[in-house]
XYZ file of C-alpha atoms in Angstrom:
224
model
C -93.266 13.198 -136.427
C -90.135 11.746 -138.056
C -88.020 14.308 -136.152
C -89.616 13.287 -132.839
C -88.943 9.625 -133.585
C -85.289 10.299 -134.388
C -84.880 12.368 -131.213
C -86.522 9.663 -129.096
C -84.157 7.047 -130.493
C -81.189 9.348 -129.890
C -82.168 9.929 -126.272
C -82.714 6.222 -125.714
C -79.332 5.315 -127.235
C -77.599 7.950 -125.114
C -79.337 6.602 -122.026
C -78.201 3.059 -122.824
C -74.635 4.288 -123.258
C -74.750 6.132 -119.957
C -76.147 3.061 -118.236
C -73.292 0.938 -119.579
C -70.801 3.506 -118.351
C -72.354 3.480 -114.882
C -72.368 -0.317 -114.770
C -68.721 -0.345 -115.801
C -67.899 2.035 -112.950
C -69.825 -0.166 -110.519
C -67.959 -3.285 -111.629
C -64.605 -1.543 -111.330
C -65.398 -0.424 -107.793
C -66.587 -3.884 -106.759
C -63.583 -5.693 -108.208
C -61.211 -3.193 -106.594
C -62.798 -3.973 -103.230
C -62.595 -7.715 -103.923
C -58.842 -7.386 -104.441
C -58.417 -5.576 -101.122
C -60.882 -7.071 -98.619
C -62.711 -10.384 -98.013
C -65.801 -10.917 -100.180
C -68.033 -11.250 -97.127
C -67.261 -7.676 -96.037
C -68.285 -6.162 -99.356
C -71.808 -4.722 -99.394
C -73.803 -2.392 -101.611
C -73.015 0.309 -99.068
C -69.242 -0.191 -99.336
C -69.486 -0.283 -103.137
C -71.504 2.950 -103.121
C -68.954 4.566 -100.808
C -66.134 3.451 -103.113
C -67.919 5.193 -105.974
C -68.799 8.269 -103.950
C -72.489 7.583 -104.595
C -75.481 7.185 -102.351
C -76.870 3.680 -101.935
C -80.114 4.938 -103.513
C -78.220 5.854 -106.686
C -76.620 2.417 -106.782
C -80.062 0.808 -106.527
C -80.985 2.413 -109.855
C -78.681 -0.101 -111.551
C -78.451 -3.188 -109.314
C -80.287 -4.686 -106.358
C -77.686 -7.116 -104.956
C -73.899 -7.211 -104.881
C -74.065 -10.643 -106.515
C -75.596 -9.040 -109.613
C -72.522 -6.840 -109.850
C -70.083 -9.678 -109.417
C -71.941 -11.906 -111.883
C -71.455 -9.214 -114.526
C -67.797 -8.791 -113.549
C -67.206 -12.542 -113.731
C -68.913 -12.632 -117.123
C -66.407 -10.125 -118.494
C -63.418 -11.958 -117.043
C -64.744 -15.323 -118.214
C -65.011 -13.995 -121.766
C -61.413 -12.751 -121.602
C -60.181 -16.160 -120.426
C -61.971 -18.230 -123.056
C -61.217 -15.759 -125.835
C -57.522 -16.048 -124.967
C -57.702 -19.840 -125.142
C -59.375 -19.807 -128.554
C -56.869 -17.284 -129.904
C -53.908 -19.286 -128.553
C -55.149 -22.577 -130.008
C -56.342 -21.809 -133.554
C -58.103 -24.419 -135.645
C -55.792 -26.834 -137.398
C -52.864 -26.338 -135.039
C -50.432 -29.206 -134.479
C -49.204 -28.249 -131.007
C -47.693 -30.944 -128.817
C -49.068 -31.696 -125.352
C -46.019 -29.963 -123.840
C -46.643 -26.766 -125.821
C -50.361 -26.808 -125.038
C -49.659 -27.158 -121.322
C -47.159 -24.269 -121.362
C -49.488 -21.950 -123.255
C -52.565 -22.911 -121.227
C -50.661 -22.406 -117.960
C -49.637 -18.955 -119.144
C -53.251 -18.044 -119.886
C -54.374 -19.343 -116.501
C -51.627 -17.343 -114.841
C -52.745 -14.178 -116.636
C -56.373 -14.765 -115.601
C -55.952 -15.523 -111.907
C -58.479 -12.851 -110.961
C -61.171 -14.691 -112.955
C -60.145 -17.987 -111.384
C -60.512 -16.568 -107.886
C -64.104 -15.604 -108.682
C -64.956 -19.096 -109.942
C -64.845 -20.530 -106.417
C -67.569 -18.063 -105.383
C -69.867 -18.702 -108.338
C -71.955 -21.765 -107.499
C -72.279 -21.310 -103.758
C -72.551 -17.522 -103.423
C -72.810 -15.352 -106.531
C -75.308 -17.496 -108.461
C -77.606 -17.874 -105.448
C -78.728 -14.243 -105.218
C -79.436 -13.066 -108.754
C -82.516 -13.183 -110.956
C -83.213 -16.199 -113.128
C -82.968 -14.046 -116.256
C -79.493 -12.758 -115.318
C -78.339 -16.252 -114.433
C -79.724 -17.731 -117.647
C -77.858 -15.132 -119.719
C -74.642 -15.841 -117.831
C -74.996 -19.618 -118.170
C -75.644 -19.357 -121.903
C -72.503 -17.282 -122.328
C -70.487 -19.813 -120.301
C -71.693 -22.868 -122.222
C -71.209 -21.156 -125.582
C -67.565 -20.539 -124.671
C -66.978 -23.859 -122.894
C -68.441 -25.954 -125.722
C -66.450 -24.016 -128.324
C -63.212 -24.616 -126.414
C -64.156 -28.272 -125.919
C -64.708 -28.600 -129.642
C -61.267 -27.153 -130.294
C -59.764 -29.651 -127.823
C -61.530 -32.485 -129.644
C -59.723 -31.471 -132.842
C -56.358 -30.871 -131.205
C -56.190 -33.957 -129.009
C -58.602 -36.335 -130.792
C -60.868 -36.622 -127.764
C -64.567 -37.264 -127.455
C -66.781 -34.268 -126.652
C -67.356 -35.592 -123.159
C -63.642 -36.090 -122.459
C -62.741 -32.671 -123.886
C -65.364 -30.899 -121.779
C -64.269 -32.707 -118.631
C -60.633 -31.866 -119.370
C -61.224 -28.125 -119.612
C -63.564 -28.208 -116.593
C -61.065 -30.101 -114.411
C -58.348 -27.623 -115.346
C -60.634 -24.672 -114.563
C -61.617 -25.990 -111.131
C -58.093 -27.042 -110.152
C -56.714 -23.679 -111.247
C -59.487 -21.876 -109.368
C -58.668 -23.749 -106.179
C -54.966 -23.100 -106.618
C -55.469 -19.400 -107.378
C -57.571 -18.983 -104.257
C -54.871 -20.692 -102.190
C -52.215 -18.421 -103.655
C -54.337 -15.343 -103.063
C -52.899 -12.950 -100.519
C -56.151 -12.451 -98.624
C -55.365 -9.827 -95.958
C -57.391 -11.714 -93.353
C -55.520 -14.952 -94.072
C -52.187 -13.167 -93.971
C -53.045 -11.668 -90.602
C -54.102 -15.052 -89.235
C -50.904 -16.746 -90.440
C -48.825 -13.983 -88.933
C -50.631 -14.419 -85.635
C -49.718 -18.116 -85.459
C -46.252 -17.518 -86.940
C -46.752 -19.742 -89.965
C -45.071 -19.060 -93.299
C -46.427 -21.391 -96.008
C -43.947 -22.677 -98.596
C -43.780 -20.466 -101.694
C -46.150 -21.466 -104.486
C -45.376 -21.362 -108.203
C -48.808 -21.086 -109.803
C -47.565 -21.238 -113.392
C -45.385 -24.316 -112.826
C -48.145 -26.123 -110.941
C -50.652 -25.390 -113.697
C -48.285 -26.483 -116.460
C -47.684 -29.813 -114.722
C -51.374 -30.355 -114.059
C -52.505 -29.507 -117.588
C -49.853 -31.800 -119.074
C -50.814 -34.604 -116.695
C -54.520 -34.332 -117.577
C -53.826 -34.185 -121.325
C -51.537 -37.205 -121.195
C -54.037 -39.138 -119.123
C -56.950 -38.397 -121.473
C -54.997 -39.070 -124.655
C -53.329 -42.127 -123.173
C -56.636 -43.527 -121.997
C -57.953 -43.264 -125.538
C -55.087 -45.471 -126.671
C -55.649 -47.985 -123.907
C -52.532 -46.951 -121.967
């Protein structure tokens, strides 16, 4: 009986590992498509084709493409916030200028995550189960509140001001990253009307914005 129990646990653990591997493959295929074609053209069928699977096999793991992208965003979100916490350790004495430079660098390195943010509220979060969404939201707020707490210590802000600061930076960066994105459909449209937008410097724009928001929040606290 003990042997059967051990074997059952082994089989279950192996199955869980295999499931994680399959989900990782699914996310990789979906994100590769996202980098190459408009989000609206991506379907479970195109994801299955990218994997070389049948759609029926894909349905064993997910039921909507939004479930896939929610998991992908969750991974990229964790990478972004983990980078922030590592770059701004507790007790640091960084100046506003240094913080803005470092934060801009992290935003620049996480542009793929930022591009997904603009799809979250209106598209991705509207077609997933409540349980999946609840797990994702908990993960987000755990990270966001931890970063806000770090900002409170660094900049001597209230919790509300610190949370709004990091949220404003996230949304502005998301909008900017989406604008800078070389969407093939947008590029084709601009070529058709013979328009060449001025070059954008994402890092420089983010550094200026982060510094501006920090100075405004810290200055407001001093009555400036």
